[in-house]
mmCIF file with all atom_site columns, C-alpha atoms in Angstrom:
data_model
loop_
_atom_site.group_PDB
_atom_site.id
_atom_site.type_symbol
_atom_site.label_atom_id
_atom_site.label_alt_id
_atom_site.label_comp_id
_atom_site.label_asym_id
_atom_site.label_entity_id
_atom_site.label_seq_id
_atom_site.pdbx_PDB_ins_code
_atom_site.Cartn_x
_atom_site.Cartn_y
_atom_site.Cartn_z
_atom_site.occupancy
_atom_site.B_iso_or_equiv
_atom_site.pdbx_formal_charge
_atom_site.auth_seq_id
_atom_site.auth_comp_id
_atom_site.auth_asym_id
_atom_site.auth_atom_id
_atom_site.pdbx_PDB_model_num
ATOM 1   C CA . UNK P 1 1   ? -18.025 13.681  13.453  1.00 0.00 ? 7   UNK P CA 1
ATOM 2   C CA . UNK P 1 2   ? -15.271 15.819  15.076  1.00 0.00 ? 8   UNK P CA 1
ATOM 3   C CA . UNK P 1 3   ? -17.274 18.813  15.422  1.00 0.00 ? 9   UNK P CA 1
ATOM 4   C CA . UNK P 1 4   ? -20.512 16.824  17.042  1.00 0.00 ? 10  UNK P CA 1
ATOM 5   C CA . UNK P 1 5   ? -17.764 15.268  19.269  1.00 0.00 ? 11  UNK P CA 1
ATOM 6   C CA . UNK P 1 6   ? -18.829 10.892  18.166  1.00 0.00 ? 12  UNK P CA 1
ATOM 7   C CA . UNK P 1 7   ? -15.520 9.868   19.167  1.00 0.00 ? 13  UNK P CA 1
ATOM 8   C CA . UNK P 1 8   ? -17.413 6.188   18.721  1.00 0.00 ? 14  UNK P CA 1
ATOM 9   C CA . UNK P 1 9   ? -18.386 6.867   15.313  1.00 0.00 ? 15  UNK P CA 1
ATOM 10  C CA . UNK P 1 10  ? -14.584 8.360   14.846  1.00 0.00 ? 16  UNK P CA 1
ATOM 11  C CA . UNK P 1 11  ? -12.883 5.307   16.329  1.00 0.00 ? 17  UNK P CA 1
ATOM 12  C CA . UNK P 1 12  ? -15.542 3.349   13.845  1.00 0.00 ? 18  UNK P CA 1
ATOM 13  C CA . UNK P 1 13  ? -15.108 5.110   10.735  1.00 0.00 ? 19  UNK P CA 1
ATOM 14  C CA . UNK P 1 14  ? -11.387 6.019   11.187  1.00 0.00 ? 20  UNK P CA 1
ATOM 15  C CA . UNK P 1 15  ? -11.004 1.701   11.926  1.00 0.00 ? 21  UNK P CA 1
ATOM 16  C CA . UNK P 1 16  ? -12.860 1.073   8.812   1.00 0.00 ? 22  UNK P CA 1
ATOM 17  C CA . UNK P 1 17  ? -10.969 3.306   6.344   1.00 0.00 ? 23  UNK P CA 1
ATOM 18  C CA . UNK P 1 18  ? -7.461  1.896   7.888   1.00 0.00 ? 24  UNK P CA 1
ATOM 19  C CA . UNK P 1 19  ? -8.030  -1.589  7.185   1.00 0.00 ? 25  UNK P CA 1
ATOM 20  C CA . UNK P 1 20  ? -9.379  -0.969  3.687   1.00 0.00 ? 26  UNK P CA 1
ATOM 21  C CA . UNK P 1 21  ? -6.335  1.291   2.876   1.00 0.00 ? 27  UNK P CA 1
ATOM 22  C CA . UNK P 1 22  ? -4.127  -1.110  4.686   1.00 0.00 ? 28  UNK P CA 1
ATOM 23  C CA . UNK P 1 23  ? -6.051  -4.451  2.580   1.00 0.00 ? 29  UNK P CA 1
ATOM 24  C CA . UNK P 1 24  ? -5.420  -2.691  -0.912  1.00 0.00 ? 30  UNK P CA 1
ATOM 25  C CA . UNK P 1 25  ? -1.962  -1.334  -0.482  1.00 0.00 ? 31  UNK P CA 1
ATOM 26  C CA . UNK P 1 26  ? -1.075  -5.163  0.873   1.00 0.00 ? 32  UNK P CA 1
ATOM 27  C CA . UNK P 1 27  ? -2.217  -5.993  -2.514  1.00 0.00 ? 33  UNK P CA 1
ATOM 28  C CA . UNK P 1 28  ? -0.466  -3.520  -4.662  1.00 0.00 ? 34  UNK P CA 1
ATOM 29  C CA . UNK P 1 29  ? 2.655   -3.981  -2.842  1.00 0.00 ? 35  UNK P CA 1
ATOM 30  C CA . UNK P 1 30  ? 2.674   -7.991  -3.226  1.00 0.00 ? 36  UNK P CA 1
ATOM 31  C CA . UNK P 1 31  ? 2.334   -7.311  -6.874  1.00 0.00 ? 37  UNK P CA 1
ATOM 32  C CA . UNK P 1 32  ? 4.759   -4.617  -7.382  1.00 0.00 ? 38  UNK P CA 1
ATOM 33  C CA . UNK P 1 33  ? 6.964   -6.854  -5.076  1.00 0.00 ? 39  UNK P CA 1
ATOM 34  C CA . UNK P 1 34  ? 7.406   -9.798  -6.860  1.00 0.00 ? 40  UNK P CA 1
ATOM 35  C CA . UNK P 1 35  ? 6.745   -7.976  -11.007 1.00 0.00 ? 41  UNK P CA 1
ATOM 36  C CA . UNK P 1 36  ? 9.549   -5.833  -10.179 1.00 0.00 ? 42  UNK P CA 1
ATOM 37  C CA . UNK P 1 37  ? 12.282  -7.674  -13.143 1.00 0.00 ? 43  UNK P CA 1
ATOM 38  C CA . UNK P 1 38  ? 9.193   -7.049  -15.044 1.00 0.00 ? 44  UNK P CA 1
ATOM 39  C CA . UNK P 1 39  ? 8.532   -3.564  -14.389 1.00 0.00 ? 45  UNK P CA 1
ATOM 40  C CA . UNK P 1 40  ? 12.361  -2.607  -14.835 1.00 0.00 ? 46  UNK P CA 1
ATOM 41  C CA . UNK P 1 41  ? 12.785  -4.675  -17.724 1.00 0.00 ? 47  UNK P CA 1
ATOM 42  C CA . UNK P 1 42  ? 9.831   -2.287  -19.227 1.00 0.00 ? 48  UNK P CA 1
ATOM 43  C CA . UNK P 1 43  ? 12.794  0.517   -18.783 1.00 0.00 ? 49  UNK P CA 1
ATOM 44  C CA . UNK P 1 44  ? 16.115  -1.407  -20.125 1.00 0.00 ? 50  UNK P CA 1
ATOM 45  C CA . UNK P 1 45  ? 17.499  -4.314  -19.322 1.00 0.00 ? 51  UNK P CA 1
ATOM 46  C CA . UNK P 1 46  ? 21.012  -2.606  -17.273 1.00 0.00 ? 52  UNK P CA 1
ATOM 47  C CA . UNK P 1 47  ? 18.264  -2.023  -14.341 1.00 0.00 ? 53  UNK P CA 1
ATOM 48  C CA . UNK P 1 48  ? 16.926  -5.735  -13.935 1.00 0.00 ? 54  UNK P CA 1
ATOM 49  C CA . UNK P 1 49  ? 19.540  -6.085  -11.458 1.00 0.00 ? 55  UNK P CA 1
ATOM 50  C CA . UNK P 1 50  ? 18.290  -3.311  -9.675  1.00 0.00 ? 56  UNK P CA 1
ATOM 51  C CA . UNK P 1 51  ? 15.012  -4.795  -9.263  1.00 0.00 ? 57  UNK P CA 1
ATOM 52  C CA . UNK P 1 52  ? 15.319  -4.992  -5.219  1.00 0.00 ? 58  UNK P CA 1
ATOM 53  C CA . UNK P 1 53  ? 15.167  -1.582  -4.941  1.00 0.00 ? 59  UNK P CA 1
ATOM 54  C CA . UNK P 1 54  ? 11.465  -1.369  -6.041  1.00 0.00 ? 60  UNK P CA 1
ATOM 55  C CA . UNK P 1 55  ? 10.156  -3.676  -3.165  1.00 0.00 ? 61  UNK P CA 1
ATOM 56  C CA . UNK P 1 56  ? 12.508  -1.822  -0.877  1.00 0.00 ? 62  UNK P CA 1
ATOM 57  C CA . UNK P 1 57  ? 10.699  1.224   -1.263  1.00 0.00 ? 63  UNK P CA 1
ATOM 58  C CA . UNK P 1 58  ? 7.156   -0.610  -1.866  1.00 0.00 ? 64  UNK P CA 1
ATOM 59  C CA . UNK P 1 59  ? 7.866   -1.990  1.936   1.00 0.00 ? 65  UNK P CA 1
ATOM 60  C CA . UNK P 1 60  ? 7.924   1.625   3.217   1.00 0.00 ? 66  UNK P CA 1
ATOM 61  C CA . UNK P 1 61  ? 4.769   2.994   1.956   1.00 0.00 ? 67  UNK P CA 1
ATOM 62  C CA . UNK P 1 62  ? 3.279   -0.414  3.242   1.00 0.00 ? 68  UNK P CA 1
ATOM 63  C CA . UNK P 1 63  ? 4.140   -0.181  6.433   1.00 0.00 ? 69  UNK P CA 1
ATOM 64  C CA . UNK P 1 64  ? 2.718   3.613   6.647   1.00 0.00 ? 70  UNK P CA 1
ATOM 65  C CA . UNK P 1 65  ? -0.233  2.385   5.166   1.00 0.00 ? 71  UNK P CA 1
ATOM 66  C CA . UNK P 1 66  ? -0.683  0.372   8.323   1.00 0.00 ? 72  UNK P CA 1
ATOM 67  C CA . UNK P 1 67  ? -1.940  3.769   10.378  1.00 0.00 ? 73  UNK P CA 1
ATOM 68  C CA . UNK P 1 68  ? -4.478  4.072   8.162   1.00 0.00 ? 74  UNK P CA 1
ATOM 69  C CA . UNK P 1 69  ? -5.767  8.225   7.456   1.00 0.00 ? 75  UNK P CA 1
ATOM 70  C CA . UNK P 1 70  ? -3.299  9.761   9.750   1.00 0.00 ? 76  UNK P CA 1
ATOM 71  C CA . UNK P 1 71  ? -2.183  12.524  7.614   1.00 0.00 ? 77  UNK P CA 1
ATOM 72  C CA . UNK P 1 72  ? -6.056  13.182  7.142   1.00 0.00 ? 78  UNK P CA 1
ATOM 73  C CA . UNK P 1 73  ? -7.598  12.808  10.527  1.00 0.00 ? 79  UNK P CA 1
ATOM 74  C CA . UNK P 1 74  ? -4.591  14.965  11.813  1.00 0.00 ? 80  UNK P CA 1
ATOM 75  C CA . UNK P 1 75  ? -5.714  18.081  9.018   1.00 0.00 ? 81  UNK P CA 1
ATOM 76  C CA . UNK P 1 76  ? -9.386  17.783  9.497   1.00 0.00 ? 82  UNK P CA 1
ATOM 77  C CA . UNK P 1 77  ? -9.314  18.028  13.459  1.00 0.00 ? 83  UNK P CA 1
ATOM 78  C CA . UNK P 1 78  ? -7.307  21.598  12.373  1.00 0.00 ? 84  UNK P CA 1
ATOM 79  C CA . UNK P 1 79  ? -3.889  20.340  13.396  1.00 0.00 ? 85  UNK P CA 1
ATOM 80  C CA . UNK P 1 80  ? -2.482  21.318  10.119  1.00 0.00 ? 86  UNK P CA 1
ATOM 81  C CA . UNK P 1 81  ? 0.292   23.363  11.456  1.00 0.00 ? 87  UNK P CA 1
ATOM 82  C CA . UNK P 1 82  ? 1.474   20.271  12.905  1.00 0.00 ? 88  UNK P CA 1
ATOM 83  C CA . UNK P 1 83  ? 1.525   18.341  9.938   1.00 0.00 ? 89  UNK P CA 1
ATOM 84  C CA . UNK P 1 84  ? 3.618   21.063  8.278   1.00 0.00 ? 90  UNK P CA 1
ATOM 85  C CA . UNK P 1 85  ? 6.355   20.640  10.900  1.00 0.00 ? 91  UNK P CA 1
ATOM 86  C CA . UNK P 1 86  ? 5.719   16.350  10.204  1.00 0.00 ? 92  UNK P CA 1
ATOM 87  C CA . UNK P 1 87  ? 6.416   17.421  6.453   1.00 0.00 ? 93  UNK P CA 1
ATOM 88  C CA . UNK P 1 88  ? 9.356   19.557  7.054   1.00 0.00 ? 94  UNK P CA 1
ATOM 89  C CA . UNK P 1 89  ? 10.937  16.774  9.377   1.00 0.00 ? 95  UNK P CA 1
ATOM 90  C CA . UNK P 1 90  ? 10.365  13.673  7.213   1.00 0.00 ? 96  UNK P CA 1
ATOM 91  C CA . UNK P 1 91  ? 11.735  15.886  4.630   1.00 0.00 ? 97  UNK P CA 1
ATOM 92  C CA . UNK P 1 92  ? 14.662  17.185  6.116   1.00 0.00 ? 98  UNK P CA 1
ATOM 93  C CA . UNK P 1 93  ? 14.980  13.608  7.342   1.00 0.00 ? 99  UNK P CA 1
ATOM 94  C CA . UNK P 1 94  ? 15.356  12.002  4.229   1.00 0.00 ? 100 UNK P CA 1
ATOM 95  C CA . UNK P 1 95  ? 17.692  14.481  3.020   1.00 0.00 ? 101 UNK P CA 1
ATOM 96  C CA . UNK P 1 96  ? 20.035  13.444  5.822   1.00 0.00 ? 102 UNK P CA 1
ATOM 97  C CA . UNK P 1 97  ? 19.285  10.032  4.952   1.00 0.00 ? 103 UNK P CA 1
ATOM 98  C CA . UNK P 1 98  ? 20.547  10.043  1.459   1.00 0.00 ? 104 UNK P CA 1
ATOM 99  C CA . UNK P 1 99  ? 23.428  12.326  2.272   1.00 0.00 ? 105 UNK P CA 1
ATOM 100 C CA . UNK P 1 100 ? 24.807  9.372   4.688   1.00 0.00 ? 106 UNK P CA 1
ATOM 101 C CA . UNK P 1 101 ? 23.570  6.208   2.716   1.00 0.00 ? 107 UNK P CA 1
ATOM 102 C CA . UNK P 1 102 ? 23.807  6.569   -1.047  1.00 0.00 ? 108 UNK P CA 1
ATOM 103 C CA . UNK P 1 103 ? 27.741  7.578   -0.600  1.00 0.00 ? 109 UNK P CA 1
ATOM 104 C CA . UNK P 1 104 ? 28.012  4.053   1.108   1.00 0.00 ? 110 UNK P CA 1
ATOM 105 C CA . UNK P 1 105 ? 25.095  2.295   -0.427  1.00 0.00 ? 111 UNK P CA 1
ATOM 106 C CA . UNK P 1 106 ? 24.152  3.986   -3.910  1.00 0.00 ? 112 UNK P CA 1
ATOM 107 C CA . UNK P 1 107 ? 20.777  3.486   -5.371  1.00 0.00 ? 113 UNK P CA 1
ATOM 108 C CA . UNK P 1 108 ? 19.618  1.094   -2.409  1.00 0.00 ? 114 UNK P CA 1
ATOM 109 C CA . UNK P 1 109 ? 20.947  3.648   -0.086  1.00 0.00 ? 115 UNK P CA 1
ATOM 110 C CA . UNK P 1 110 ? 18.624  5.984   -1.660  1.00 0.00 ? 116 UNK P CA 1
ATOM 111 C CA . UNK P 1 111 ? 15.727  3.565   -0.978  1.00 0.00 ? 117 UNK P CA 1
ATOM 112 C CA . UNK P 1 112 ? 16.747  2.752   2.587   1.00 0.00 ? 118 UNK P CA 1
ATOM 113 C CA . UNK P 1 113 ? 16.396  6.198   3.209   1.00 0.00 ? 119 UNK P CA 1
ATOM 114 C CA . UNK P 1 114 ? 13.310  7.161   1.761   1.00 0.00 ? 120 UNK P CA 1
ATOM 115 C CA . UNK P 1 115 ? 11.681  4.353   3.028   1.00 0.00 ? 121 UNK P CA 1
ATOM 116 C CA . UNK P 1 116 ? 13.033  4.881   6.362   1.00 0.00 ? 122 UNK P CA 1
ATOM 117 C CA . UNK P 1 117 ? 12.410  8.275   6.969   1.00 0.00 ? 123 UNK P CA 1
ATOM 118 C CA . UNK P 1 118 ? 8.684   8.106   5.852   1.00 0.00 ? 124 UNK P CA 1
ATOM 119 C CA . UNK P 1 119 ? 8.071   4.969   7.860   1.00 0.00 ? 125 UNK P CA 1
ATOM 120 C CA . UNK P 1 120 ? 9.382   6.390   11.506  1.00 0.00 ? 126 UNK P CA 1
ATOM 121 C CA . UNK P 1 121 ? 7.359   10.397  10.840  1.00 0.00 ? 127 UNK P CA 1
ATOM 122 C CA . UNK P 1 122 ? 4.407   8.198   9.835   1.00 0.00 ? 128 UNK P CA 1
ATOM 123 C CA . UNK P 1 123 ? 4.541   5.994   13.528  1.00 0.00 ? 129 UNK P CA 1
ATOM 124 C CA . UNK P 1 124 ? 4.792   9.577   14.583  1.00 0.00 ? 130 UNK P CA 1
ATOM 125 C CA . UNK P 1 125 ? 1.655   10.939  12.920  1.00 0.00 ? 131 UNK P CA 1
ATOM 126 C CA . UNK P 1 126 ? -0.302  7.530   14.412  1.00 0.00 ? 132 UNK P CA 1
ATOM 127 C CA . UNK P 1 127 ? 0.764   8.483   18.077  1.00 0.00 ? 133 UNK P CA 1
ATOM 128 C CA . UNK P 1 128 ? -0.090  11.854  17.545  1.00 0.00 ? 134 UNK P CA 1
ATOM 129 C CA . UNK P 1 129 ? -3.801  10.938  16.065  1.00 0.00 ? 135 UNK P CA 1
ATOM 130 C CA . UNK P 1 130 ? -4.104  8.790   19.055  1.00 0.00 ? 136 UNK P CA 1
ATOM 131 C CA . UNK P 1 131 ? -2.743  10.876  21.737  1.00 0.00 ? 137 UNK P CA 1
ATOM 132 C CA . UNK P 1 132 ? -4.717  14.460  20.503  1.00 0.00 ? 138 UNK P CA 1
ATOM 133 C CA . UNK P 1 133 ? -7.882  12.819  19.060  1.00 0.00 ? 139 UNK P CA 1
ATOM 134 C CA . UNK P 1 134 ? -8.173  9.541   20.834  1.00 0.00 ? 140 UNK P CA 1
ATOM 135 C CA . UNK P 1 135 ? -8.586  6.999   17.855  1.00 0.00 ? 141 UNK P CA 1
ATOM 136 C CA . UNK P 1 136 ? -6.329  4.579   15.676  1.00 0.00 ? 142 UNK P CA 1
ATOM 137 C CA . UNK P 1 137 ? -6.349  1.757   13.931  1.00 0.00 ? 143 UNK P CA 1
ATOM 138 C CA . UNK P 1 138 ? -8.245  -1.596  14.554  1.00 0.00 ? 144 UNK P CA 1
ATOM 139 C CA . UNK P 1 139 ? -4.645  -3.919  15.422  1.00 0.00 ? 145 UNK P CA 1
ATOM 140 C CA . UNK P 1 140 ? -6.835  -6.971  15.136  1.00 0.00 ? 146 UNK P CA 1
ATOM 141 C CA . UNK P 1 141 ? -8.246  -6.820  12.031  1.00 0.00 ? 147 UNK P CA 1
ATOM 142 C CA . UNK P 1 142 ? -4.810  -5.399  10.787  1.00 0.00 ? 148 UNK P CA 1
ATOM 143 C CA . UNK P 1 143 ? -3.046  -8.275  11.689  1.00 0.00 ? 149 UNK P CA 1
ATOM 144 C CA . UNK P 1 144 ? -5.913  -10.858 9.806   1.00 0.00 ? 150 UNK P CA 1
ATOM 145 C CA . UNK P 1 145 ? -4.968  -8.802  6.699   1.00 0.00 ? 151 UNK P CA 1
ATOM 146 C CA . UNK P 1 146 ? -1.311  -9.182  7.081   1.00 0.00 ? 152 UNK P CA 1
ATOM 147 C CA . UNK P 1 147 ? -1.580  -12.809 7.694   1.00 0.00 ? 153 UNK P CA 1
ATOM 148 C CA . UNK P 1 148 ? -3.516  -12.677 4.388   1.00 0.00 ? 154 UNK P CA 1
ATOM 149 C CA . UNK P 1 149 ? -0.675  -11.190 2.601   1.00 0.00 ? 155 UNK P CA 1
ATOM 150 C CA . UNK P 1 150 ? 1.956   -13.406 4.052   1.00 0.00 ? 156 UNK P CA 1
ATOM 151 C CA . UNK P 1 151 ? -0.383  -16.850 3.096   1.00 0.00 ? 157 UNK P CA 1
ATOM 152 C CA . UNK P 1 152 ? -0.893  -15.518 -0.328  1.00 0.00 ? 158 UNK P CA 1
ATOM 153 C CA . UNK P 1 153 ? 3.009   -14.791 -0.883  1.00 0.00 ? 159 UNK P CA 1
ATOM 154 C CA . UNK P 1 154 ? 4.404   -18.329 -0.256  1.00 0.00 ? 160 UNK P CA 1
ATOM 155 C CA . UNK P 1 155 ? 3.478   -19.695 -3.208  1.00 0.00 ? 161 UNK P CA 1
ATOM 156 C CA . UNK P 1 156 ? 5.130   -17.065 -5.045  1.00 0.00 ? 162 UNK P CA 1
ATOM 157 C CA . UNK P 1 157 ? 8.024   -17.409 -2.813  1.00 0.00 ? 163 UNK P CA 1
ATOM 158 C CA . UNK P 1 158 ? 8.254   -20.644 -3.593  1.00 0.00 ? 164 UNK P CA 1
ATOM 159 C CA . UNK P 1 159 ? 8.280   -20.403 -7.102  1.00 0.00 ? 165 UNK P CA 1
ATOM 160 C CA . UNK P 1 160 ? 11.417  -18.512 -6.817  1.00 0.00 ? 166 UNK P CA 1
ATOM 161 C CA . UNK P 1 161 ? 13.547  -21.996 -6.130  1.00 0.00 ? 167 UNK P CA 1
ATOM 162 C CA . UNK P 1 162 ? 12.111  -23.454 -9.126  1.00 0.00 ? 168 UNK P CA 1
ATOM 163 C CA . UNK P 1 163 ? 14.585  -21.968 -11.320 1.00 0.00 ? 169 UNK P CA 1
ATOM 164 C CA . UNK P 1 164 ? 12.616  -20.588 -13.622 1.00 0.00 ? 170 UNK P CA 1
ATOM 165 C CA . UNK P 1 165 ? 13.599  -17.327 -15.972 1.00 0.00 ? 171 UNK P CA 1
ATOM 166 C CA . UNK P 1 166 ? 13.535  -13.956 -13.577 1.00 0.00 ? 172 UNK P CA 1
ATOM 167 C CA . UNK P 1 167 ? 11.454  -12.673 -15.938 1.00 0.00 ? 173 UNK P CA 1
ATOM 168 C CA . UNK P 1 168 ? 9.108   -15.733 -16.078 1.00 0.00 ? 174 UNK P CA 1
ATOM 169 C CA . UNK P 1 169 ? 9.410   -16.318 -12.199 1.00 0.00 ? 175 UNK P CA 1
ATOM 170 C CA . UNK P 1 170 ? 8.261   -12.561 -11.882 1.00 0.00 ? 176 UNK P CA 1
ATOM 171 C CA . UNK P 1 171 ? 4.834   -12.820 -14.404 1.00 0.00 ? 177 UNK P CA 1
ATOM 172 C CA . UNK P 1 172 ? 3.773   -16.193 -12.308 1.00 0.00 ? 178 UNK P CA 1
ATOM 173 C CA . UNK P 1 173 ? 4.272   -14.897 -8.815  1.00 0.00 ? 179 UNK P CA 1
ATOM 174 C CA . UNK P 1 174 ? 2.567   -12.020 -9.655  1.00 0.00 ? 180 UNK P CA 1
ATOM 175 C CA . UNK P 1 175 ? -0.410  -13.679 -10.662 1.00 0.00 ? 181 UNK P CA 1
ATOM 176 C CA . UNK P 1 176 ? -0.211  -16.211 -8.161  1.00 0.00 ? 182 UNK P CA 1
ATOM 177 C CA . UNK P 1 177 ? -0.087  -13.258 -5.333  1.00 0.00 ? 183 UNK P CA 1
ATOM 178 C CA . UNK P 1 178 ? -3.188  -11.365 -7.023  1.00 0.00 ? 184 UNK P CA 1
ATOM 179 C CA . UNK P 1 179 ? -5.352  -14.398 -7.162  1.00 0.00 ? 185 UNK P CA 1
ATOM 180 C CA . UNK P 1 180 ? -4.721  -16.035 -3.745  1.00 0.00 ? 186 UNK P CA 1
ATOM 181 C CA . UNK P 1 181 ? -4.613  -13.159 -1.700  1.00 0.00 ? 187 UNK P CA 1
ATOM 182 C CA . UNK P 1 182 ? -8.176  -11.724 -1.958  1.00 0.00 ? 188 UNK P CA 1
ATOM 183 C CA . UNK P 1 183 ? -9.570  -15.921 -1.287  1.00 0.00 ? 189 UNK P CA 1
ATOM 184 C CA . UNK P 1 184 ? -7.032  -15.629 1.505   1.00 0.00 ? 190 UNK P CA 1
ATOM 185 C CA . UNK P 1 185 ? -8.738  -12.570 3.223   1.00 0.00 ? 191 UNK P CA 1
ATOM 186 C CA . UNK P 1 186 ? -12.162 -14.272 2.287   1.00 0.00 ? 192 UNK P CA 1
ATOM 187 C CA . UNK P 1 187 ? -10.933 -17.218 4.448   1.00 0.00 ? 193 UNK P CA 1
ATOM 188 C CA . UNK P 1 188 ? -9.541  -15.385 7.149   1.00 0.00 ? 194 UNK P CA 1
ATOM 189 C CA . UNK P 1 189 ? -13.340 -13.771 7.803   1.00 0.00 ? 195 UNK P CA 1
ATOM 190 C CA . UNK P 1 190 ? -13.172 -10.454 5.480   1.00 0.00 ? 196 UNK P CA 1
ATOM 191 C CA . UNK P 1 191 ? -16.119 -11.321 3.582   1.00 0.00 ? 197 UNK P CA 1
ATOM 192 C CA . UNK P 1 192 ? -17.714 -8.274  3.579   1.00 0.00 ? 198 UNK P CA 1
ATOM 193 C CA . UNK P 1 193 ? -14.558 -6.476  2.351   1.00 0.00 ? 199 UNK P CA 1
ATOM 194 C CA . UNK P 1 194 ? -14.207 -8.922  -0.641  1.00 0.00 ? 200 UNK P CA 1
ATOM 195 C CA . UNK P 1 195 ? -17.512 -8.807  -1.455  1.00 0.00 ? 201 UNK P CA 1
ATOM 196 C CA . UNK P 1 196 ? -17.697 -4.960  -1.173  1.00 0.00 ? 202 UNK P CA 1
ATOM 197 C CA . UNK P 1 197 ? -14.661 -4.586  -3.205  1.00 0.00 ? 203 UNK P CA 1
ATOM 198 C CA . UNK P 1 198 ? -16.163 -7.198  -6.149  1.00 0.00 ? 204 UNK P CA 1
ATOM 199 C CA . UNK P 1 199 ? -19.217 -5.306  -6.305  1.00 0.00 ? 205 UNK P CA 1
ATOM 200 C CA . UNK P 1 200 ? -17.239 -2.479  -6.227  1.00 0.00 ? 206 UNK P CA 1
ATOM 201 C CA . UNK P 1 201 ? -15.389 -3.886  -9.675  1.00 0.00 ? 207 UNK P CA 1
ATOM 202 C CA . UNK P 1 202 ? -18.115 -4.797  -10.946 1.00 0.00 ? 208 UNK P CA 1
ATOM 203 C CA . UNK P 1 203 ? -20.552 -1.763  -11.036 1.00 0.00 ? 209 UNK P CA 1
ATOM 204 C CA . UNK P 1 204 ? -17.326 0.329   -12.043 1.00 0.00 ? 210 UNK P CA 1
ATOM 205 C CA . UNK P 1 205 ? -17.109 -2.155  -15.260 1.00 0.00 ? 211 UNK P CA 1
ATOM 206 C CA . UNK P 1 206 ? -20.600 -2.259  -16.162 1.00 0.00 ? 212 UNK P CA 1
ATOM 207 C CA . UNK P 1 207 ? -20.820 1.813   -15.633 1.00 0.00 ? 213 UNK P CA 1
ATOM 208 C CA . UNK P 1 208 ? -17.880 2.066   -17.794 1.00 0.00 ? 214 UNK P CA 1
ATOM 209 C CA . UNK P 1 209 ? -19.738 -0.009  -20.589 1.00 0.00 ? 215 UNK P CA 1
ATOM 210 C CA . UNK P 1 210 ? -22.275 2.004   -20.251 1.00 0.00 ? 216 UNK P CA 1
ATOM 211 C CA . UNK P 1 211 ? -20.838 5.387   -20.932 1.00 0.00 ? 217 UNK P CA 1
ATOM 212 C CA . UNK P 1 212 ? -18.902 3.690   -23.668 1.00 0.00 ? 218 UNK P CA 1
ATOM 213 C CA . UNK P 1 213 ? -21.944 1.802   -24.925 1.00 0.00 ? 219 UNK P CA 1
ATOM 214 C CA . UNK P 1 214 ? -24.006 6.044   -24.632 1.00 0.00 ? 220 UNK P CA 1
ATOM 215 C CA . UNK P 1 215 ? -21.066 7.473   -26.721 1.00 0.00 ? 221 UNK P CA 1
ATOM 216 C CA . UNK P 1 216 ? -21.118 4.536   -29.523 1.00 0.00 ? 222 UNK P CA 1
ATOM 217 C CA . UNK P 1 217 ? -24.954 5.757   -29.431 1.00 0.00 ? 223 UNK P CA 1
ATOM 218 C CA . UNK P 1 218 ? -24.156 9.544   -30.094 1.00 0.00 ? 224 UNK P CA 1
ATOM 219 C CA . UNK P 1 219 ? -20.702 9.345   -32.089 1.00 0.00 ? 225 UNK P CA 1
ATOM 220 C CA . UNK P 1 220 ? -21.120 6.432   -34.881 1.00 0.00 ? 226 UNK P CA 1
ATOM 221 C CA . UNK P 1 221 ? -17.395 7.143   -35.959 1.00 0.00 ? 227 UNK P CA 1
ATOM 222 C CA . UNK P 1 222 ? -16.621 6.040   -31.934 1.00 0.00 ? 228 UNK P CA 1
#
C-alpha cells in the first residue's frame, strides 16, 4: 500500500489494526489489573503488597497501545533509522527515569518510570506516523472501546468495597471484567469485532482438536 501510494487504503487498514490492538490489550490489561494479588501471590506471599505495581506498568503499555502499529508503519515506510534514535531515547529515558525515582520511590519508582518513558516516545512515534505518512488512528472508535473498558470495570470496582479476601476480591473481578467487557463492546456497536474475534476462538479450538484428534490417529500411545 505504501509503495502504490493508497493513502485511503493506509488510513483504512492502519485504523483497523489500531482498534483491534487497542480492543485486546484493553482486555488483557483489565485482567492483569484487577488478578494482580493473584498473580504475585503465584510468586510468594512478601510481594502481595506489591501488587500495584503490576497495573502501574499494565497502564503504560495500554496507553501505547492506543496508537495502534506505530513502531510498524514507521519501519515499513523505511524510516527505520528513525526508530533507532526513538529506541535509543526511550531507552536512555528510562534509565534517567529510574536513576531519579526508585532512590525516592523504590519498586513503584521503577514502574513510574518505565511506564512513563514508553508512554511519552510512543505519543512521539504517533505524531511522527501522522506527520511523515499522513495516517493514525480512528479517535472515534477508540474512544467506544475505552468506554467499553471503563463499563465493564465497575463492577469489579465495586466488588472491591465488599470486603471480601484480596485474594478472593481479585479471582471475581477478574472474571467479572473478562465476561462483561466483550457484551460491553457488543453493545456499544463492535459487533463485527466480537463476532470476528469468537469465530476467531472458535476455528482456533476446533483446529486444535483436530491436530490433536490426527496425532491420537497416528501415535496410539498419544
Amino acid at each position: 500500500l505504501i509503495g502504490r501510494g493508497d493513502q485511503a487504503a493506509m488510513q483504512a487498514l492502519y485504523a483497523r489494526v489500531a482498534r483491534w490492538i487497542y480492543a485486546l490489550y484493553l482486555l488483557v490489561f483489565g485482567a492483569i489489573t484487577f488478578a494482580a494479588p493473584l498473580a504475585l501471590r503465584t510468586v510468594g506471599d512478601r510481594y502481595d503488597d506489591y501488587w500495584l505495581v503490576v497495573p502501574i506498568l499494565a497502564f503504560g503499555r495500554w496507553l501505547n497501545t492506543a496508537g495502534g502499529p506505530a513502531q510498524m508503519a514507521l519501519l515499513m515506510s523505511g524510516r527505520s533509522r528513525l526508530e533507532f534514535l526513538n529506541n535509543l531515547a526511550i531507552n536512555a529515558a528510562n534509565l534517567a527515569l529510574n536513576y531519579v525515582l526508585i532512590s525516592r520511590y523504590g519498586v513503584y519508582g521503577a514502574a513510574v518510570a518505565t511506564a512513563t518513558s514508553l508512554t511519552f516516545f510512543n505519543a512521539a512515534r504517533i505524531v511522527e506516523v501522522r506527520w511523515l505518512i499522513g495516517i493514525g488512528p480512528n479517535v472515534r472508535e477508540g474512544t467506544r472501546v475505552t468506554l467499553a473498558g471503563l463499563l465493564a470495570a465497575v463492577p469489579s470496582v465495586a466488588l472491591a468495597f465488599v470486603g471480601f479476601d484480596r485474594l478472593v476480591w481479585a479471582g471475581l473481578a477478574t472474571g467479572c471484567f473478562v465476561l462483561l467487557y466483550p457484551a460491553m463492546l457488543y453493545l456499544l456497536g463492535l459487533r463485527d469485532d466480537v463476532r470476528a474475534a469468537w469465530n476467531a476462538v472458535r476455528e482456533g479450538w476446533q483446529a486444535w482438536q483436530a491436530r490433536r484428534a490426527a496425532a491420537g490417529a497416528t501415535d496410539p500411545l498419544s
